[in-house]
Short mmCIF file of C-alpha atoms and ligand atoms in Angstrom, two decimals:
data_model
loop_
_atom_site.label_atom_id
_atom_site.label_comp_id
_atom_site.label_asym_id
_atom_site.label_seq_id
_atom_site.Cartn_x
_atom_site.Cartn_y
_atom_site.Cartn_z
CA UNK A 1 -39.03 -4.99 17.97
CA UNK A 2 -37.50 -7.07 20.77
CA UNK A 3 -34.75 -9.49 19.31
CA UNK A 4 -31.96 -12.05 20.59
CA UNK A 5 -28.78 -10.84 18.76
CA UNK A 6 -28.56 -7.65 16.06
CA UNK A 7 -25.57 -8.01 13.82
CA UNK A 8 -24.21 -5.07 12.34
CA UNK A 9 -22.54 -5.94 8.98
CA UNK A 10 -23.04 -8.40 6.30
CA UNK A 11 -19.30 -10.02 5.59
CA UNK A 12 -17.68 -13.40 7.09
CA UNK A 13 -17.61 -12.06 10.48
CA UNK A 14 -21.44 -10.52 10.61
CA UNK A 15 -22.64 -13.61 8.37
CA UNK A 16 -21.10 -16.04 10.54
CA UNK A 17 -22.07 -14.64 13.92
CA UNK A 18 -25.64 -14.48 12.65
CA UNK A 19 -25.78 -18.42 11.59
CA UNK A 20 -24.34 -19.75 14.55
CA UNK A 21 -26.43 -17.58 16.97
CA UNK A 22 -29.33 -19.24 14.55
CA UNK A 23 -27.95 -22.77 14.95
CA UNK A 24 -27.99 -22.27 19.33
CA UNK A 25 -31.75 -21.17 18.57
CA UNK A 26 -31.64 -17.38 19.22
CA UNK A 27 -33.81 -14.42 16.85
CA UNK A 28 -31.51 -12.77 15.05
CA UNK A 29 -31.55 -9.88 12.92
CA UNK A 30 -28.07 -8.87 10.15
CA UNK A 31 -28.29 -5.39 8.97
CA UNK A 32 -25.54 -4.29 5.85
CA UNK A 33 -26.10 -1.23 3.87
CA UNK A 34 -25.81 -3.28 0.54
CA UNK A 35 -27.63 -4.50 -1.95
CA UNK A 36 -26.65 -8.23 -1.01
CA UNK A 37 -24.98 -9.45 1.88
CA UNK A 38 -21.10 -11.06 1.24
CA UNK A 39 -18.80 -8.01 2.49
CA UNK A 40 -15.87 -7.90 0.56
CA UNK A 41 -16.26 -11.51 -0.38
CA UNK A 42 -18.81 -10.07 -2.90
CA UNK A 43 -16.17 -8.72 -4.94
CA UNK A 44 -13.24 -11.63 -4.55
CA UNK A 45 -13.06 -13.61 -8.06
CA UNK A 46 -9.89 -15.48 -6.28
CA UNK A 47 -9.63 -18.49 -4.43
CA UNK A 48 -9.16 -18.56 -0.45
CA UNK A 49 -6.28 -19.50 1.22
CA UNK A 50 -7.21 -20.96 5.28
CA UNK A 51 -8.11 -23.94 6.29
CA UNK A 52 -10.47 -26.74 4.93
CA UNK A 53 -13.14 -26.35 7.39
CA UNK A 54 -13.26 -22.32 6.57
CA UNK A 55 -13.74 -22.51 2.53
CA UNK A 56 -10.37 -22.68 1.71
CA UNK A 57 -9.86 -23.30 -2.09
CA UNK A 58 -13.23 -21.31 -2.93
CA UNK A 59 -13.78 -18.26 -4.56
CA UNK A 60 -15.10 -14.75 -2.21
CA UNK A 61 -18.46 -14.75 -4.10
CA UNK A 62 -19.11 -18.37 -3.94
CA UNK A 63 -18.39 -18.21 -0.06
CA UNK A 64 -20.44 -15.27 0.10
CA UNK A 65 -23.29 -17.32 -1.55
CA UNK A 66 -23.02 -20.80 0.67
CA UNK A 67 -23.20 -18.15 3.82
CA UNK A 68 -26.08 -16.26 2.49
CA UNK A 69 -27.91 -19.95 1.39
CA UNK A 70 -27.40 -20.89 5.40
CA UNK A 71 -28.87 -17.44 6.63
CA UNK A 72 -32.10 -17.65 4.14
CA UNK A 73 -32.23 -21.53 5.10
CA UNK A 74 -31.89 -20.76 8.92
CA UNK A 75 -34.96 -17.81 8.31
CA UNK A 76 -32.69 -14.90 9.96
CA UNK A 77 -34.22 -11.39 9.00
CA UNK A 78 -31.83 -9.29 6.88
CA UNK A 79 -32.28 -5.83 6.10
CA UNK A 80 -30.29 -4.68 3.05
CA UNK A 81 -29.65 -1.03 1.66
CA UNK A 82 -29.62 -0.52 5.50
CA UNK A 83 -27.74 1.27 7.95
CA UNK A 84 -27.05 1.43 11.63
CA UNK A 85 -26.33 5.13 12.39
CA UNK A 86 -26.57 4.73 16.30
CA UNK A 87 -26.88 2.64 19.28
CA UNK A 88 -28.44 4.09 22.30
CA UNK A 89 -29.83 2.66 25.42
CA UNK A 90 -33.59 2.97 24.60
CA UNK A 91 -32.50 0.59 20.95
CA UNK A 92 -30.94 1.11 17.94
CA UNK A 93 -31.18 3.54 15.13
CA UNK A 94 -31.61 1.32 11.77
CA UNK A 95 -31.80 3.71 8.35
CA UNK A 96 -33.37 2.83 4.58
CA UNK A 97 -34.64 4.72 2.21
CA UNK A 98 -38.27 3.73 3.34
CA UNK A 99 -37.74 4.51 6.62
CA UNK A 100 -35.94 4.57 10.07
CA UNK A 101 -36.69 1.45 12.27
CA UNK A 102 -35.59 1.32 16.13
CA UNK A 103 -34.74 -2.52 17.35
CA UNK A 104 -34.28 -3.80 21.04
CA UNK A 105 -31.36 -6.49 20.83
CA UNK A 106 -30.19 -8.00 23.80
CA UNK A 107 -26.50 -8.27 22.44
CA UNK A 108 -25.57 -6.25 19.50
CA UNK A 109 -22.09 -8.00 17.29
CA UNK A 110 -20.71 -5.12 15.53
CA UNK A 111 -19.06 -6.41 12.84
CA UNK A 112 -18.63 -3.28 10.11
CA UNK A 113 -15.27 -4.49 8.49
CA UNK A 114 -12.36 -1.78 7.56
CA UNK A 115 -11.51 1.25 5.17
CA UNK A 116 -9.00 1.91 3.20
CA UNK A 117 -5.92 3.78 3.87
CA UNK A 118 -5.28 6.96 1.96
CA UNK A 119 -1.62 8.30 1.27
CA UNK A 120 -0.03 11.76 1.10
CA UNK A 121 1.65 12.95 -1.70
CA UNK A 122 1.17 16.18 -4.45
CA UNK A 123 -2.19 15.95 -6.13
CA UNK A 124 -3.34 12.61 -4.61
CA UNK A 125 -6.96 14.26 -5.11
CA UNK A 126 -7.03 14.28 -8.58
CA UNK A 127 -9.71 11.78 -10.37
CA UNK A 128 -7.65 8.99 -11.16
CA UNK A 129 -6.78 8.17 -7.88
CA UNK A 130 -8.55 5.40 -6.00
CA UNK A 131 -7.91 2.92 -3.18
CA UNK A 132 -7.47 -0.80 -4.77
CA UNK A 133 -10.50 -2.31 -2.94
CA UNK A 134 -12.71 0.64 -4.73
CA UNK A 135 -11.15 -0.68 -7.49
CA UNK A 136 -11.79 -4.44 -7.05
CA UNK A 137 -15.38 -3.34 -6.63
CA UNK A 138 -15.51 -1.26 -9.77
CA UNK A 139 -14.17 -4.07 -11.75
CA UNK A 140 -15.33 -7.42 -10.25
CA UNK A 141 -18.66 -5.93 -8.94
CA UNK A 142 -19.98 -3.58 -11.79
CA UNK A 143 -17.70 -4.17 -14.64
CA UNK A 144 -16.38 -1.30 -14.72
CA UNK A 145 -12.45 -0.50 -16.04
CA UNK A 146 -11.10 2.59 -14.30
CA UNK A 147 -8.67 3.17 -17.51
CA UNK A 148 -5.72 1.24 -19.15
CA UNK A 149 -2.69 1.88 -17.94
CA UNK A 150 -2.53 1.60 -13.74
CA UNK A 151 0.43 2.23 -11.07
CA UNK A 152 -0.09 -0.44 -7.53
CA UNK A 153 1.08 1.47 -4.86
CA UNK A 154 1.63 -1.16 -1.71
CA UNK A 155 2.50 -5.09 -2.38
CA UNK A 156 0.93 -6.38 0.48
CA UNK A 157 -2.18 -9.33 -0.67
CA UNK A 158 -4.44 -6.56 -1.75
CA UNK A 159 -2.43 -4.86 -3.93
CA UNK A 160 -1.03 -8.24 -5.28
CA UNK A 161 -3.97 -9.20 -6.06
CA UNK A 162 -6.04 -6.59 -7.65
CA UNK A 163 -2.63 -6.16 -9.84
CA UNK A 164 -3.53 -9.77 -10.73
CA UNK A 165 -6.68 -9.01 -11.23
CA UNK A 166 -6.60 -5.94 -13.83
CA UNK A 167 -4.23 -7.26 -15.68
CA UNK A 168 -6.81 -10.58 -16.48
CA UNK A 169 -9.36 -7.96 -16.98
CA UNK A 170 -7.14 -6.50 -19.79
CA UNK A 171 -5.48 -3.15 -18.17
CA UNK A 172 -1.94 -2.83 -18.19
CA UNK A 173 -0.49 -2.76 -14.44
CA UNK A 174 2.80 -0.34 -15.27
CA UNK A 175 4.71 -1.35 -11.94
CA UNK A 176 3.86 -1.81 -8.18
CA UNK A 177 6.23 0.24 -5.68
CA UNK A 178 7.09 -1.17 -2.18
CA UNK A 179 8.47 1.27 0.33
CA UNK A 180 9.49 -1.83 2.11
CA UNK A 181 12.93 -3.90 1.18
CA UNK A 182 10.51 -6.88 0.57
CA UNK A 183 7.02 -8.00 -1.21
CA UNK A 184 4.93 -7.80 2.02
CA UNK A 185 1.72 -10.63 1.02
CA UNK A 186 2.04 -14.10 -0.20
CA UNK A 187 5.18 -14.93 -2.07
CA UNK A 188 2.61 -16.97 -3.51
CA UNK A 189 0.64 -13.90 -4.94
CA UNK A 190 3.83 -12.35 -5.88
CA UNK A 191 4.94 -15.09 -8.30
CA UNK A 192 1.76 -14.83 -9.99
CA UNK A 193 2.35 -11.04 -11.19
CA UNK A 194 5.75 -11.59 -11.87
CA UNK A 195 4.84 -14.12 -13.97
CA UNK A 196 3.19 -11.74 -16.01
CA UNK A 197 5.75 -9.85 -16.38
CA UNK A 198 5.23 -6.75 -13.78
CA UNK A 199 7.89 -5.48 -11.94
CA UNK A 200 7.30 -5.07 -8.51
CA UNK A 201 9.82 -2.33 -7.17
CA UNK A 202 10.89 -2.76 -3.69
CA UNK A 203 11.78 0.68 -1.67
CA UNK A 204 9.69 2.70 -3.70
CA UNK A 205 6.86 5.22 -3.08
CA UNK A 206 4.85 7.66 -5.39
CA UNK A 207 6.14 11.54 -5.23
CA UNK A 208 3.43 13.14 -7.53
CA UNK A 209 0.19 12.44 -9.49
CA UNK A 210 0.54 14.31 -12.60
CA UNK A 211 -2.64 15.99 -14.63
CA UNK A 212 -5.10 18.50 -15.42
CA UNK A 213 -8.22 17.47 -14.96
CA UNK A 214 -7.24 13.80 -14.24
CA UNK A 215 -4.38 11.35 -13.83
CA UNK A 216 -1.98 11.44 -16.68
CA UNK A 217 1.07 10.22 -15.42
CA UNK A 218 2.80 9.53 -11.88
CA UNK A 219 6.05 10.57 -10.47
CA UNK A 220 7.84 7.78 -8.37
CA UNK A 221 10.78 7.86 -6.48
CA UNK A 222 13.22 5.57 -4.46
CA UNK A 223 13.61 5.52 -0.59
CA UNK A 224 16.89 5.29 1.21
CA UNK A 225 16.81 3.19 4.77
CA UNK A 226 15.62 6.24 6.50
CA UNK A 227 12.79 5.98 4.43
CA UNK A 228 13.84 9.23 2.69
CA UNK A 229 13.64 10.08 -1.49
CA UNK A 230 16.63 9.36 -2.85
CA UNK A 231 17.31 12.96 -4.60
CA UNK A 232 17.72 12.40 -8.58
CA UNK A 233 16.22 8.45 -8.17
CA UNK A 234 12.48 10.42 -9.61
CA UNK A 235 11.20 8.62 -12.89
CA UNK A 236 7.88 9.48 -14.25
CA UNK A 237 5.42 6.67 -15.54
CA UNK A 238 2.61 7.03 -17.71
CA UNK A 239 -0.45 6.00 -16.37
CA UNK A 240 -4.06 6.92 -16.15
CA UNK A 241 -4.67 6.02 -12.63
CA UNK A 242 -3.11 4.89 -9.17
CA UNK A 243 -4.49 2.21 -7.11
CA UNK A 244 -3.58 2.94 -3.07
CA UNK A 245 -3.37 -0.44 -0.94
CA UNK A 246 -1.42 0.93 1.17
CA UNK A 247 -3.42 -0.88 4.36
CA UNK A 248 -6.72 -0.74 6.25
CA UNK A 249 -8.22 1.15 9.25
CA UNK A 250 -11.06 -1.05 11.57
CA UNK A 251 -14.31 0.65 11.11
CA UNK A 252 -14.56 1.38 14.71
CA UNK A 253 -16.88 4.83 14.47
CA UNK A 254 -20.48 3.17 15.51
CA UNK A 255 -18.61 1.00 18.87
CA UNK A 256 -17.33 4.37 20.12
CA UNK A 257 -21.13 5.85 19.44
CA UNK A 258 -21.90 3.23 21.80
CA UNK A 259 -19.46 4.19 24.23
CA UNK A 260 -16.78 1.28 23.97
CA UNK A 261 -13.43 2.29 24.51
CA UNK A 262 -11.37 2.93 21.62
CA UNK A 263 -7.38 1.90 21.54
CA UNK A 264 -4.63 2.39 19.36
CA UNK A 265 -2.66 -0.67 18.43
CA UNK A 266 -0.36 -0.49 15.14
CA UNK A 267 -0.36 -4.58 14.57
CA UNK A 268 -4.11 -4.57 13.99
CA UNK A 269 -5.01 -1.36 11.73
CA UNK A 270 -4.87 1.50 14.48
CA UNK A 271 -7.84 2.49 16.35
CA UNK A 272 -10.41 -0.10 16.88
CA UNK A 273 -12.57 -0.69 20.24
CA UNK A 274 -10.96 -2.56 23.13
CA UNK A 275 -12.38 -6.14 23.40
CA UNK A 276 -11.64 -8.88 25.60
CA UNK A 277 -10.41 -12.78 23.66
CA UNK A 278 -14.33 -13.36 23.54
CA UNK A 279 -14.46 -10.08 21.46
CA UNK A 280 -16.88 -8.55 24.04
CA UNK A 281 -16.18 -4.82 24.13
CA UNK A 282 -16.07 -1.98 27.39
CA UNK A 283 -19.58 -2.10 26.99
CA UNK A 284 -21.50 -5.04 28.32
CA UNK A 285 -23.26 -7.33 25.51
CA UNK A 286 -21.56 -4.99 22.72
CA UNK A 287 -19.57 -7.35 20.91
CA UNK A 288 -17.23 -6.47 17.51
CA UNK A 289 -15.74 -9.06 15.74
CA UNK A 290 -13.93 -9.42 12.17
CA UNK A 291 -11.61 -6.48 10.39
CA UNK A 292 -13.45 -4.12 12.67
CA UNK A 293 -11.90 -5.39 15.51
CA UNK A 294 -8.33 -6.01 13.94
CA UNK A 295 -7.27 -6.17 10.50
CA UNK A 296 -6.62 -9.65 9.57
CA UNK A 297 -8.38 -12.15 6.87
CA UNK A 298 -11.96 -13.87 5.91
CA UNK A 299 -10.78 -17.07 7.85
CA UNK A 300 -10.31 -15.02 11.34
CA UNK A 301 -13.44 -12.98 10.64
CA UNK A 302 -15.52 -16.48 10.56
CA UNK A 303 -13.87 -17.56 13.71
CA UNK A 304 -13.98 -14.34 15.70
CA UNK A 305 -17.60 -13.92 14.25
CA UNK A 306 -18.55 -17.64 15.70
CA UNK A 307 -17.31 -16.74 19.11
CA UNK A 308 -18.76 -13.40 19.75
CA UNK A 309 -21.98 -15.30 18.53
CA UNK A 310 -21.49 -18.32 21.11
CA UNK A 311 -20.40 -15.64 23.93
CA UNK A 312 -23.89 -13.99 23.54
CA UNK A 313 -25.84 -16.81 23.17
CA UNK A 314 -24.12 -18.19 26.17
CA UNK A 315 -24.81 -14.62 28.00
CA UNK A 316 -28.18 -14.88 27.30
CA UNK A 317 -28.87 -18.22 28.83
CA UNK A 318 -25.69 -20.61 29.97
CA UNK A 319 -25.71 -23.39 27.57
CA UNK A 320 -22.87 -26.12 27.15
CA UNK A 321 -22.95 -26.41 23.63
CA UNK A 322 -21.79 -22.32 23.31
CA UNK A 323 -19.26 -22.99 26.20
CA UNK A 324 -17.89 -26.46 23.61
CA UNK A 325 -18.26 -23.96 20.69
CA UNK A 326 -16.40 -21.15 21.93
CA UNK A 327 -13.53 -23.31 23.35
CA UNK A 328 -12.79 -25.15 19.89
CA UNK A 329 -13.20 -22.14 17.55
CA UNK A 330 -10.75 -20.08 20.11
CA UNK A 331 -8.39 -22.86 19.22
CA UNK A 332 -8.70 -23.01 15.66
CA UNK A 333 -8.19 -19.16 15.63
CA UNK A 334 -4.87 -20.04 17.32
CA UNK A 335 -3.84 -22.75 15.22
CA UNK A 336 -4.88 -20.25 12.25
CA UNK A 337 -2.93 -17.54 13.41
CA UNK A 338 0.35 -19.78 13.85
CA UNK A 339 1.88 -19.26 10.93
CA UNK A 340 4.55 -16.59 9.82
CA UNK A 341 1.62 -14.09 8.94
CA UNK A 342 -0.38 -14.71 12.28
CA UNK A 343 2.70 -12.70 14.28
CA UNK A 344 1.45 -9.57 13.89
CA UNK A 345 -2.06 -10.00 14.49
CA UNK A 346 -0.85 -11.99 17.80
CA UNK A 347 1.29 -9.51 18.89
CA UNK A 348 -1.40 -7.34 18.54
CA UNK A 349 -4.22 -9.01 20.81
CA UNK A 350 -1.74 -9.56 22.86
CA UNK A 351 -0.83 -5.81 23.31
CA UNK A 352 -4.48 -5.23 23.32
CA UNK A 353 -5.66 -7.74 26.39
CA UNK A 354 -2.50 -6.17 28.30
CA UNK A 355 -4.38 -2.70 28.15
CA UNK A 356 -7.62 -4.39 29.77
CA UNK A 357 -7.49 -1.98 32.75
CA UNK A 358 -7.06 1.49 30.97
C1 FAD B 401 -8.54 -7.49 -2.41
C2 FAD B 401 -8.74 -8.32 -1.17
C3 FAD B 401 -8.34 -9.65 -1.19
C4 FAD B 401 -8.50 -10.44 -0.04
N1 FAD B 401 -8.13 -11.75 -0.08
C5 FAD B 401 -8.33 -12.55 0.99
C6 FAD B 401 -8.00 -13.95 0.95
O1 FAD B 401 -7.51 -14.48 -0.05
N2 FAD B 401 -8.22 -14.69 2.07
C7 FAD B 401 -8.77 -14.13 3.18
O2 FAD B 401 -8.98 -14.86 4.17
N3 FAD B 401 -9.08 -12.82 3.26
C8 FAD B 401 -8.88 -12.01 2.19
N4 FAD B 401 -9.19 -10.67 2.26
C9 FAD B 401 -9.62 -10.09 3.53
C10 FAD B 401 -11.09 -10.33 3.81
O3 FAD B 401 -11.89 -10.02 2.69
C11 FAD B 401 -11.51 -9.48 5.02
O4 FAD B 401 -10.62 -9.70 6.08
C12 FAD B 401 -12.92 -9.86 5.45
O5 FAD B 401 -13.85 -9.59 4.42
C13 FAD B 401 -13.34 -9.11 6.73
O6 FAD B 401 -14.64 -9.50 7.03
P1 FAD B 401 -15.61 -8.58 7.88
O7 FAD B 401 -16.89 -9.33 7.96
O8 FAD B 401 -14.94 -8.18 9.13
O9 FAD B 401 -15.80 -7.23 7.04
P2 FAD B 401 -16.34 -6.94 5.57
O10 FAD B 401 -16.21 -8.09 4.67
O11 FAD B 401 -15.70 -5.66 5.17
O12 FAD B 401 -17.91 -6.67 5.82
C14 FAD B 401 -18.39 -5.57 6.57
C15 FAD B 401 -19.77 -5.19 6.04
O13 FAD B 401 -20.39 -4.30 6.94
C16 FAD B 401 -21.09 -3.29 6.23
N5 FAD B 401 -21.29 -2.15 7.13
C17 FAD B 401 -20.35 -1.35 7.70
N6 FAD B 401 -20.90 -0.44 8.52
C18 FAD B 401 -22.25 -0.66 8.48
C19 FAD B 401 -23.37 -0.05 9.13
N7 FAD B 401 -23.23 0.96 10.02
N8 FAD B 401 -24.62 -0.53 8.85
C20 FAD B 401 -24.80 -1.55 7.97
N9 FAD B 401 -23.75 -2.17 7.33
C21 FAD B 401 -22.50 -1.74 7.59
C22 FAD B 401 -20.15 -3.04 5.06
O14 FAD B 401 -20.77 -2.40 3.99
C23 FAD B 401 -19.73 -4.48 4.70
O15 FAD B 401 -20.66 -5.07 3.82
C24 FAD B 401 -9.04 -9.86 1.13
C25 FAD B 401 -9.45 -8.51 1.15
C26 FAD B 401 -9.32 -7.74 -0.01
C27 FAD B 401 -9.79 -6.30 0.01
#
């Protein structure tokens, strides 16, 4: 099947991308291996922070449903419980459980989000112990309660906020540790637990997971400023599992199938593929856009997804209104990524566009 644009990847960034290479007129095809398309917006009960013109002020799933609305209204083909497992030069691989279709895109946006971060420490296999996003899922997706009593480990917005989140949903969030001397998201977020009543311990980490067969209990200890266990500072906490948001890593495996070079920069997640400010990668018309390339928010993953949606439109065949598109939306992105929280990520293109001639 010969097509326009292929978007890998059914979150802001994906979503986006596919409705405004809809809007400049182009066939376009999403992919996400889900049953619905949303991303992690499927699973966020909580209302957005960003500007007015990106949903602030709405809840994940009720952003998730205005996008999806726009890409049924707009007629774009999705195909869910699907999965891009390669990208070769005579089309790409697309995998259901019916079958295994091969597509001819002219531009292909990658836009596969991020995974979750694991940790090391004794017996962090046990059952009981599961990233915080897996546990958002559990709970706000399927309704599921992974037990009663939970340790956070990391107080960045994630953690913060599925803290925020069990506790509602009636389990009791024992503590979250911070390795860090400060909360690391939104004081905002951080006034919210505290308000009921959990106790966020800066320069922290977990030692141990204690159990047989599962999590019973969890030893923590305190860091010095070397980032060392303080000897003697252990305590042990009874709980009956750990929740890990301890950070995110682009999901950067199906670019480097494609041959786009991959780079290591700390300030956006680690490995993702090299891109250029129009989020085209080392490989002509292979675009990536959203936590996949860079770990940032919903807000930058609609911008980022806009532009590498306007670039290939306006790669396909030179249009003004792409060229007007792309110019505004790079400057929203700017204006977006101006404040305190923005530093990182802008340190971090910055570092990246610097390594353009590896
Ligand atoms: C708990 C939590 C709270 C958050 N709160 C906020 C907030 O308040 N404000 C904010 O702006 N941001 C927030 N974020 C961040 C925001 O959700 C992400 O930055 C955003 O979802 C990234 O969008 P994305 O489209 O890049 O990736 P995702 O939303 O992760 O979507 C990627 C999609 O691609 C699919 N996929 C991956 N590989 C393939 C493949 N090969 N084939 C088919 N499909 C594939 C995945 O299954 C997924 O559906 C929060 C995140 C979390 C986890």
């Amino acid at each position: 099947m010969e097509i326009d644009l292929l978007v890998v990847g059914g979150g802001p960034a994906g979503l986006s991308a596919a409705i405004t290479a809809a809007e400049l007129d182009h066939s376009v095809i999403i992919v996400d291996e889900n049953p619905r398309l949303g991303g992690q917006l499927i699973k966020q009960t909580h209302k957005f922070f960003g500007s007015e013109s990106n949903y602030c002020g709405i809840r994940g799933i009720d952003i998730a449903e205005i996008l999806e609305n726009k890409v049924n209204k707009l007629g774009i083909t999705k195909y869910l419980e699907s999965t891009v497992i390669g990208i070769y030069e005579d089309g790409v691989a697309i995998a259901s459980e019916e079958d295994l279709r091969v597509v001819h895109p002219k531009k292909i946006i990658i836009a596969t989000g991020a995974r979750e971060n694991m940790l090391s420490f004794v017996n962090n296999d046990l059952p009981g112990v599961y990233g915080a996003g897996a546990v958002q899922t559990l709970v706000n997706v399927y309704g599921v309660l992974p037990g009663k009593r939970a340790l956070m480990v990391g107080s960045g917005n994630i953690g913060l906020i599925v803290s925020y989140q069990l506790m509602q949903a009636g389990v009791e969030v024992v503590a979250i540790l911070e390795a860090l001397d400060h909360v690391g998201g939104y004081e905002v977020h951080a006034a919210k637990v505290r308000r009921l009543g959990i106790p966020i311990l800066l320069r922290h980490t977990i030692k141990s997971a204690i159990g047989n067969d599962k999590v019973e209990a969890a030893v923590i200890t305190k860091l010095d400023e070397h980032w060392q266990p303080i000897p003697g500072s252990e305590r042990e906490l009874k709980v009956d599992f750990i929740c890990l948001a301890v950070g995110l890593s682009p999901s950067y495996e199906l670019a480097a199938q494609a041959g786009a070079k991959i780079v290591y920069i700390p300030e956006l997640g680690g490995w993702l593929p090299w891109h250029k400010p129009n989020l085209e990668t080392s490989v002509p018309g292979l675009y990536v856009a959203g936590d996949a390339a860079g770990v940032e928010e919903a807000v930058s993953a609609l911008l980022e997804g806009k532009i590498a949606a306007a670039d290939a439109s306006n790669s396909i065949k030179e249009n003004k209104y792409a060229q007007k598109l792309i110019e505004t939306t790079q400057k929203e992105l700017q204006e977006f990524r101006a404040g305190k929280f923005g530093k990182k990520i802008v340190e971090g293109k910055r570092k990246l566009y610097a390594s353009l001639h590896l």
